Amino acid sequence: MELSQDLVRELTTLTGMVLGQEDLLSTLEEVSKLAARVVPGTDAVSIMTFQDGRPTAVAYSDTWAKELDELQFVEREGPCLDATRTGNLFRVRDLAEETRWPAYVERAAAAGARSSVSIPLHAEGANFGAMNLYARKPDAFSSEAVALAEILAAHAGQASQVAAAFFRHRDLADQLREAMRSRAVIEQAKGVLMSQRKVTPDDAFVLMRDASQHLNVKLRVVAQHVVDTGELPSRR
């Protein structure tokens, strides 16, 4: 597979991605968005892992990928679950003709999915989840596209291992649990600011981000202050 200059440039950003993000969840979100941009045939990407023993879509390029993951969780079957369990890659060329996971593929096809690739993620000597690529067209993923996706999945696993050490958490599960709690608080705070200031979700996030940078405190601290008081924190 010949790599374009733009693709090489995108891939080189992976090396510094951990240091450029606030936490592991943010890193995985950036990997999922990068995969959606650069892997040919891809319409959406998700990264799933287990939280307190339950599968969770912790990062995704858009909500369609998250919904497709959650169909697998509801049906308790599907390629991302099997990729995590077995450590094997699962490539679905056409969900309309797929005979594995019958309950899941029927609902996924109804939701507009026609092909997918699920790649196990490895860190700290174990499988901890899967990266899932979805397409609205059948047989959307060539062998070259799958190989590129495997490179990105390997970087996601490596980033997870590095991030767990860099952010000084006991393990990946703790890191992801804390990140999910932070996301929930940030979403609550965005809702408060949207209602109070009549702004968009993006504008609400920018207000909190600017306060975080101005006060030199974590974004989640700013968000918690907004949830608790209804106001952005100010320097005193």
PDB file of C-alpha atoms in Angstrom:
ATOM      1  CA  MET A   1       0.000   0.000   0.000  1.00  0.00           C
ATOM      2  CA  GLU A   2       1.426   3.362  -1.056  1.00  0.00           C
ATOM      3  CA  LEU A   3       1.151   6.002   1.656  1.00  0.00           C
ATOM      4  CA  SER A   4       0.352   9.567   0.646  1.00  0.00           C
ATOM      5  CA  GLN A   5       2.134  12.474   2.281  1.00  0.00           C
ATOM      6  CA  ASP A   6      -1.110  13.469   4.020  1.00  0.00           C
ATOM      7  CA  LEU A   7      -1.529   9.959   5.442  1.00  0.00           C
ATOM      8  CA  VAL A   8       2.081   9.844   6.652  1.00  0.00           C
ATOM      9  CA  ARG A   9       1.538  13.223   8.315  1.00  0.00           C
ATOM     10  CA  GLU A  10      -1.593  11.953  10.043  1.00  0.00           C
ATOM     11  CA  LEU A  11       0.150   8.811  11.268  1.00  0.00           C
ATOM     12  CA  THR A  12       3.092  10.743  12.696  1.00  0.00           C
ATOM     13  CA  THR A  13       0.705  12.604  14.996  1.00  0.00           C
ATOM     14  CA  LEU A  14       0.137   9.330  16.856  1.00  0.00           C
ATOM     15  CA  THR A  15       3.573   9.454  18.457  1.00  0.00           C
ATOM     16  CA  GLY A  16       2.828  12.622  20.420  1.00  0.00           C
ATOM     17  CA  MET A  17      -0.866  12.059  20.952  1.00  0.00           C
ATOM     18  CA  VAL A  18      -0.626  10.907  24.576  1.00  0.00           C
ATOM     19  CA  LEU A  19       1.323  13.967  25.678  1.00  0.00           C
ATOM     20  CA  GLY A  20      -1.114  16.244  23.871  1.00  0.00           C
ATOM     21  CA  GLN A  21      -4.257  14.992  25.607  1.00  0.00           C
ATOM     22  CA  GLU A  22      -5.607  15.453  29.111  1.00  0.00           C
ATOM     23  CA  ASP A  23      -6.261  11.783  29.799  1.00  0.00           C
ATOM     24  CA  LEU A  24      -6.479   8.345  28.242  1.00  0.00           C
ATOM     25  CA  LEU A  25     -10.099   8.749  27.159  1.00  0.00           C
ATOM     26  CA  SER A  26      -9.201  11.873  25.190  1.00  0.00           C
ATOM     27  CA  THR A  27      -6.338   9.972  23.579  1.00  0.00           C
ATOM     28  CA  LEU A  28      -8.631   7.140  22.497  1.00  0.00           C
ATOM     29  CA  GLU A  29     -11.155   9.624  21.133  1.00  0.00           C
ATOM     30  CA  GLU A  30      -8.448  11.185  18.972  1.00  0.00           C
ATOM     31  CA  VAL A  31      -7.359   7.750  17.716  1.00  0.00           C
ATOM     32  CA  SER A  32     -10.951   6.884  16.756  1.00  0.00           C
ATOM     33  CA  LYS A  33     -11.364  10.171  14.860  1.00  0.00           C
ATOM     34  CA  LEU A  34      -8.027   9.673  13.130  1.00  0.00           C
ATOM     35  CA  ALA A  35      -9.011   6.158  12.044  1.00  0.00           C
ATOM     36  CA  ALA A  36     -12.306   7.458  10.657  1.00  0.00           C
ATOM     37  CA  ARG A  37     -10.383  10.014   8.603  1.00  0.00           C
ATOM     38  CA  VAL A  38      -7.598   7.887   7.188  1.00  0.00           C
ATOM     39  CA  VAL A  39      -8.850   4.303   6.769  1.00  0.00           C
ATOM     40  CA  PRO A  40     -10.441   4.022   3.302  1.00  0.00           C
ATOM     41  CA  GLY A  41     -14.096   2.991   3.285  1.00  0.00           C
ATOM     42  CA  THR A  42     -14.715   3.938   6.924  1.00  0.00           C
ATOM     43  CA  ASP A  43     -17.829   5.854   7.937  1.00  0.00           C
ATOM     44  CA  ALA A  44     -17.440   5.626  11.727  1.00  0.00           C
ATOM     45  CA  VAL A  45     -15.094   4.223  14.369  1.00  0.00           C
ATOM     46  CA  SER A  46     -15.526   3.232  17.997  1.00  0.00           C
ATOM     47  CA  ILE A  47     -13.288   1.937  20.752  1.00  0.00           C
ATOM     48  CA  MET A  48     -14.909  -0.306  23.342  1.00  0.00           C
ATOM     49  CA  THR A  49     -13.595  -1.682  26.592  1.00  0.00           C
ATOM     50  CA  PHE A  50     -15.002  -3.097  29.806  1.00  0.00           C
ATOM     51  CA  GLN A  51     -16.011  -0.901  32.732  1.00  0.00           C
ATOM     52  CA  ASP A  52     -16.742  -2.768  35.972  1.00  0.00           C
ATOM     53  CA  GLY A  53     -17.149  -5.943  33.938  1.00  0.00           C
ATOM     54  CA  ARG A  54     -19.566  -4.410  31.434  1.00  0.00           C
ATOM     55  CA  PRO A  55     -18.758  -3.514  27.807  1.00  0.00           C
ATOM     56  CA  THR A  56     -18.743   0.234  27.132  1.00  0.00           C
ATOM     57  CA  ALA A  57     -18.095   2.350  24.052  1.00  0.00           C
ATOM     58  CA  VAL A  58     -15.566   4.724  25.612  1.00  0.00           C
ATOM     59  CA  ALA A  59     -14.567   6.597  22.438  1.00  0.00           C
ATOM     60  CA  TYR A  60     -16.088   7.057  19.019  1.00  0.00           C
ATOM     61  CA  SER A  61     -15.890   9.253  15.938  1.00  0.00           C
ATOM     62  CA  ASP A  62     -19.667   9.783  15.968  1.00  0.00           C
ATOM     63  CA  THR A  63     -22.714   8.466  17.795  1.00  0.00           C
ATOM     64  CA  TRP A  64     -23.626   5.999  15.015  1.00  0.00           C
ATOM     65  CA  ALA A  65     -20.576   3.905  15.900  1.00  0.00           C
ATOM     66  CA  LYS A  66     -21.524   4.038  19.575  1.00  0.00           C
ATOM     67  CA  GLU A  67     -25.067   2.874  18.753  1.00  0.00           C
ATOM     68  CA  LEU A  68     -23.742  -0.071  16.736  1.00  0.00           C
ATOM     69  CA  ASP A  69     -21.491  -1.088  19.621  1.00  0.00           C
ATOM     70  CA  GLU A  70     -24.372  -0.876  22.051  1.00  0.00           C
ATOM     71  CA  LEU A  71     -26.490  -3.181  19.884  1.00  0.00           C
ATOM     72  CA  GLN A  72     -23.829  -5.820  20.484  1.00  0.00           C
ATOM     73  CA  PHE A  73     -23.906  -5.168  24.221  1.00  0.00           C
ATOM     74  CA  VAL A  74     -27.705  -5.533  24.306  1.00  0.00           C
ATOM     75  CA  GLU A  75     -27.688  -8.732  22.256  1.00  0.00           C
ATOM     76  CA  ARG A  76     -24.582 -10.033  24.063  1.00  0.00           C
ATOM     77  CA  GLU A  77     -23.033 -11.027  20.768  1.00  0.00           C
ATOM     78  CA  GLY A  78     -21.068  -9.427  17.978  1.00  0.00           C
ATOM     79  CA  PRO A  79     -17.620  -9.008  16.437  1.00  0.00           C
ATOM     80  CA  CYS A  80     -16.271  -6.432  18.896  1.00  0.00           C
ATOM     81  CA  LEU A  81     -17.109  -8.675  21.864  1.00  0.00           C
ATOM     82  CA  ASP A  82     -15.530 -11.696  20.183  1.00  0.00           C
ATOM     83  CA  ALA A  83     -12.450  -9.683  19.167  1.00  0.00           C
ATOM     84  CA  THR A  84     -11.913  -8.729  22.802  1.00  0.00           C
ATOM     85  CA  ARG A  85     -12.582 -12.230  24.069  1.00  0.00           C
ATOM     86  CA  THR A  86     -10.451 -14.132  21.560  1.00  0.00           C
ATOM     87  CA  GLY A  87      -7.793 -11.632  20.510  1.00  0.00           C
ATOM     88  CA  ASN A  88      -8.685 -12.254  16.858  1.00  0.00           C
ATOM     89  CA  LEU A  89      -9.613  -9.761  14.149  1.00  0.00           C
ATOM     90  CA  PHE A  90     -13.168 -10.060  12.767  1.00  0.00           C
ATOM     91  CA  ARG A  91     -13.985  -8.744   9.289  1.00  0.00           C
ATOM     92  CA  VAL A  92     -17.620  -8.652   8.184  1.00  0.00           C
ATOM     93  CA  ARG A  93     -17.873  -8.159   4.428  1.00  0.00           C
ATOM     94  CA  ASP A  94     -21.652  -7.832   4.290  1.00  0.00           C
ATOM     95  CA  LEU A  95     -23.978  -7.848   7.288  1.00  0.00           C
ATOM     96  CA  ALA A  96     -26.878  -8.733   5.000  1.00  0.00           C
ATOM     97  CA  GLU A  97     -25.231 -12.107   4.363  1.00  0.00           C
ATOM     98  CA  GLU A  98     -23.492 -12.627   7.730  1.00  0.00           C
ATOM     99  CA  THR A  99     -24.559 -15.797   9.570  1.00  0.00           C
ATOM    100  CA  ARG A 100     -22.578 -15.262  12.781  1.00  0.00           C
ATOM    101  CA  TRP A 101     -24.251 -13.224  15.557  1.00  0.00           C
ATOM    102  CA  PRO A 102     -27.749 -13.392  13.971  1.00  0.00           C
ATOM    103  CA  ALA A 103     -29.536 -11.165  16.472  1.00  0.00           C
ATOM    104  CA  TYR A 104     -26.906  -8.451  16.251  1.00  0.00           C
ATOM    105  CA  VAL A 105     -26.418  -8.388  12.473  1.00  0.00           C
ATOM    106  CA  GLU A 106     -30.156  -8.054  11.816  1.00  0.00           C
ATOM    107  CA  ARG A 107     -30.374  -4.970  14.005  1.00  0.00           C
ATOM    108  CA  ALA A 108     -27.081  -3.501  12.762  1.00  0.00           C
ATOM    109  CA  ALA A 109     -28.165  -3.878   9.137  1.00  0.00           C
ATOM    110  CA  ALA A 110     -31.450  -2.184   9.999  1.00  0.00           C
ATOM    111  CA  ALA A 111     -29.420   0.685  11.467  1.00  0.00           C
ATOM    112  CA  GLY A 112     -27.612   1.134   8.153  1.00  0.00           C
ATOM    113  CA  ALA A 113     -24.395  -0.832   8.682  1.00  0.00           C
ATOM    114  CA  ARG A 114     -23.257  -3.137   5.875  1.00  0.00           C
ATOM    115  CA  SER A 115     -19.634  -4.013   6.694  1.00  0.00           C
ATOM    116  CA  SER A 116     -17.242  -3.760   9.623  1.00  0.00           C
ATOM    117  CA  VAL A 117     -13.847  -4.627  11.038  1.00  0.00           C
ATOM    118  CA  SER A 118     -13.217  -5.294  14.747  1.00  0.00           C
ATOM    119  CA  ILE A 119      -9.618  -5.379  15.948  1.00  0.00           C
ATOM    120  CA  PRO A 120      -8.586  -6.416  19.483  1.00  0.00           C
ATOM    121  CA  LEU A 121      -6.667  -3.902  21.580  1.00  0.00           C
ATOM    122  CA  HIS A 122      -3.745  -5.118  23.678  1.00  0.00           C
ATOM    123  CA  ALA A 123      -2.044  -3.470  26.652  1.00  0.00           C
ATOM    124  CA  GLU A 124      -0.287  -4.651  29.785  1.00  0.00           C
ATOM    125  CA  GLY A 125      -0.167  -8.191  28.393  1.00  0.00           C
ATOM    126  CA  ALA A 126      -3.914  -8.609  27.894  1.00  0.00           C
ATOM    127  CA  ASN A 127      -6.812  -7.764  25.593  1.00  0.00           C
ATOM    128  CA  PHE A 128      -8.678  -4.801  27.017  1.00  0.00           C
ATOM    129  CA  GLY A 129     -11.129  -3.962  24.232  1.00  0.00           C
ATOM    130  CA  ALA A 130     -11.566  -3.551  20.501  1.00  0.00           C
ATOM    131  CA  MET A 131     -11.432  -0.869  17.835  1.00  0.00           C
ATOM    132  CA  ASN A 132     -14.408  -1.123  15.476  1.00  0.00           C
ATOM    133  CA  LEU A 133     -14.679   0.338  11.992  1.00  0.00           C
ATOM    134  CA  TYR A 134     -18.123   0.568  10.392  1.00  0.00           C
ATOM    135  CA  ALA A 135     -19.257   1.298   6.839  1.00  0.00           C
ATOM    136  CA  ARG A 136     -22.608   1.846   5.161  1.00  0.00           C
ATOM    137  CA  LYS A 137     -21.468  -0.014   2.026  1.00  0.00           C
ATOM    138  CA  PRO A 138     -20.879  -3.773   1.737  1.00  0.00           C
ATOM    139  CA  ASP A 139     -17.284  -5.013   1.474  1.00  0.00           C
ATOM    140  CA  ALA A 140     -16.026  -1.493   2.153  1.00  0.00           C
ATOM    141  CA  PHE A 141     -12.684  -2.541   3.646  1.00  0.00           C
ATOM    142  CA  SER A 142      -9.872  -3.739   1.388  1.00  0.00           C
ATOM    143  CA  SER A 143      -6.964  -5.781   2.712  1.00  0.00           C
ATOM    144  CA  GLU A 144      -4.860  -2.608   2.671  1.00  0.00           C
ATOM    145  CA  ALA A 145      -7.490  -0.734   4.681  1.00  0.00           C
ATOM    146  CA  VAL A 146      -7.594  -3.542   7.264  1.00  0.00           C
ATOM    147  CA  ALA A 147      -3.789  -3.467   7.540  1.00  0.00           C
ATOM    148  CA  LEU A 148      -3.859   0.286   8.141  1.00  0.00           C
ATOM    149  CA  ALA A 149      -6.575  -0.170  10.771  1.00  0.00           C
ATOM    150  CA  GLU A 150      -4.393  -2.745  12.532  1.00  0.00           C
ATOM    151  CA  ILE A 151      -1.563  -0.218  12.694  1.00  0.00           C
ATOM    152  CA  LEU A 152      -3.892   2.321  14.298  1.00  0.00           C
ATOM    153  CA  ALA A 153      -5.244  -0.275  16.746  1.00  0.00           C
ATOM    154  CA  ALA A 154      -1.696  -1.165  17.755  1.00  0.00           C
ATOM    155  CA  HIS A 155      -1.018   2.512  18.430  1.00  0.00           C
ATOM    156  CA  ALA A 156      -4.227   2.743  20.473  1.00  0.00           C
ATOM    157  CA  GLY A 157      -3.047  -0.163  22.626  1.00  0.00           C
ATOM    158  CA  GLN A 158       0.412   1.325  22.987  1.00  0.00           C
ATOM    159  CA  ALA A 159      -1.023   4.744  23.784  1.00  0.00           C
ATOM    160  CA  SER A 160      -3.218   3.161  26.451  1.00  0.00           C
ATOM    161  CA  GLN A 161      -0.249   1.496  28.111  1.00  0.00           C
ATOM    162  CA  VAL A 162       1.871   4.650  27.963  1.00  0.00           C
ATOM    163  CA  ALA A 163      -1.000   6.825  29.147  1.00  0.00           C
ATOM    164  CA  ALA A 164      -1.743   4.578  32.114  1.00  0.00           C
ATOM    165  CA  ALA A 165       1.835   5.139  33.264  1.00  0.00           C
ATOM    166  CA  PHE A 166       2.055   8.777  32.208  1.00  0.00           C
ATOM    167  CA  PHE A 167      -1.122   9.795  34.026  1.00  0.00           C
ATOM    168  CA  ARG A 168      -0.029   7.730  37.059  1.00  0.00           C
ATOM    169  CA  HIS A 169      -3.121   5.617  37.479  1.00  0.00           C
ATOM    170  CA  ARG A 170      -2.993   2.095  38.841  1.00  0.00           C
ATOM    171  CA  ASP A 171      -4.280   0.488  35.662  1.00  0.00           C
ATOM    172  CA  LEU A 172      -6.260   1.074  32.493  1.00  0.00           C
ATOM    173  CA  ALA A 173      -9.575   0.320  34.164  1.00  0.00           C
ATOM    174  CA  ASP A 174      -9.040   3.014  36.791  1.00  0.00           C
ATOM    175  CA  GLN A 175      -7.931   5.504  34.155  1.00  0.00           C
ATOM    176  CA  LEU A 176     -10.971   4.901  31.984  1.00  0.00           C
ATOM    177  CA  ARG A 177     -13.402   4.919  34.918  1.00  0.00           C
ATOM    178  CA  GLU A 178     -12.120   8.324  36.010  1.00  0.00           C
ATOM    179  CA  ALA A 179     -12.287   9.635  32.457  1.00  0.00           C
ATOM    180  CA  MET A 180     -15.887   8.471  32.060  1.00  0.00           C
ATOM    181  CA  ARG A 181     -16.823  10.203  35.327  1.00  0.00           C
ATOM    182  CA  SER A 182     -15.139  13.382  34.087  1.00  0.00           C
ATOM    183  CA  ARG A 183     -17.009  13.215  30.798  1.00  0.00           C
ATOM    184  CA  ALA A 184     -20.328  12.927  32.635  1.00  0.00           C
ATOM    185  CA  VAL A 185     -19.564  16.004  34.760  1.00  0.00           C
ATOM    186  CA  ILE A 186     -18.421  17.987  31.714  1.00  0.00           C
ATOM    187  CA  GLU A 187     -21.636  17.117  29.846  1.00  0.00           C
ATOM    188  CA  GLN A 188     -23.688  18.200  32.877  1.00  0.00           C
ATOM    189  CA  ALA A 189     -21.797  21.472  33.063  1.00  0.00           C
ATOM    190  CA  LYS A 190     -22.300  22.100  29.352  1.00  0.00           C
ATOM    191  CA  GLY A 191     -26.040  21.697  29.882  1.00  0.00           C
ATOM    192  CA  VAL A 192     -25.996  24.215  32.731  1.00  0.00           C
ATOM    193  CA  LEU A 193     -24.137  26.816  30.646  1.00  0.00           C
ATOM    194  CA  MET A 194     -26.317  26.186  27.575  1.00  0.00           C
ATOM    195  CA  SER A 195     -29.439  26.856  29.620  1.00  0.00           C
ATOM    196  CA  GLN A 196     -28.004  29.769  31.547  1.00  0.00           C
ATOM    197  CA  ARG A 197     -26.213  31.594  28.721  1.00  0.00           C
ATOM    198  CA  LYS A 198     -28.220  30.378  25.719  1.00  0.00           C
ATOM    199  CA  VAL A 199     -25.120  29.077  23.944  1.00  0.00           C
ATOM    200  CA  THR A 200     -24.389  26.011  21.809  1.00  0.00           C
ATOM    201  CA  PRO A 201     -22.716  22.872  23.233  1.00  0.00           C
ATOM    202  CA  ASP A 202     -19.456  23.818  21.494  1.00  0.00           C
ATOM    203  CA  ASP A 203     -19.578  27.350  22.905  1.00  0.00           C
ATOM    204  CA  ALA A 204     -20.252  25.999  26.402  1.00  0.00           C
ATOM    205  CA  PHE A 205     -17.212  23.740  26.122  1.00  0.00           C
ATOM    206  CA  VAL A 206     -15.051  26.670  24.937  1.00  0.00           C
ATOM    207  CA  LEU A 207     -16.139  28.746  27.937  1.00  0.00           C
ATOM    208  CA  MET A 208     -15.043  25.986  30.312  1.00  0.00           C
ATOM    209  CA  ARG A 209     -11.832  25.320  28.427  1.00  0.00           C
ATOM    210  CA  ASP A 210     -10.889  29.010  28.540  1.00  0.00           C
ATOM    211  CA  ALA A 211     -11.622  29.148  32.279  1.00  0.00           C
ATOM    212  CA  SER A 212      -9.510  26.018  32.775  1.00  0.00           C
ATOM    213  CA  GLN A 213      -6.551  27.571  30.956  1.00  0.00           C
ATOM    214  CA  HIS A 214      -6.957  30.972  32.624  1.00  0.00           C
ATOM    215  CA  LEU A 215      -7.126  29.505  36.122  1.00  0.00           C
ATOM    216  CA  ASN A 216      -4.614  26.707  35.422  1.00  0.00           C
ATOM    217  CA  VAL A 217      -6.918  23.990  36.747  1.00  0.00           C
ATOM    218  CA  LYS A 218      -8.241  20.791  35.169  1.00  0.00           C
ATOM    219  CA  LEU A 219     -11.276  21.047  32.923  1.00  0.00           C
ATOM    220  CA  ARG A 220     -13.172  18.588  35.114  1.00  0.00           C
ATOM    221  CA  VAL A 221     -12.591  20.890  38.136  1.00  0.00           C
ATOM    222  CA  VAL A 222     -14.129  23.790  36.232  1.00  0.00           C
ATOM    223  CA  ALA A 223     -17.039  21.575  35.159  1.00  0.00           C
ATOM    224  CA  GLN A 224     -17.699  20.402  38.711  1.00  0.00           C
ATOM    225  CA  HIS A 225     -17.748  24.041  39.881  1.00  0.00           C
ATOM    226  CA  VAL A 226     -20.332  24.887  37.217  1.00  0.00           C
ATOM    227  CA  VAL A 227     -22.500  21.911  38.223  1.00  0.00           C
ATOM    228  CA  ASP A 228     -22.233  22.794  41.924  1.00  0.00           C
ATOM    229  CA  THR A 229     -22.717  26.581  41.656  1.00  0.00           C
ATOM    230  CA  GLY A 230     -24.225  27.272  38.261  1.00  0.00           C
ATOM    231  CA  GLU A 231     -21.372  29.657  37.480  1.00  0.00           C
ATOM    232  CA  LEU A 232     -17.953  29.553  35.901  1.00  0.00           C
ATOM    233  CA  PRO A 233     -15.157  29.891  38.473  1.00  0.00           C
ATOM    234  CA  SER A 234     -13.296  33.201  38.537  1.00  0.00           C
ATOM    235  CA  ARG A 235      -9.861  34.220  39.749  1.00  0.00           C
ATOM    236  CA  ARG A 236     -10.003  35.859  43.178  1.00  0.00           C
TER     237      ARG A 236
END
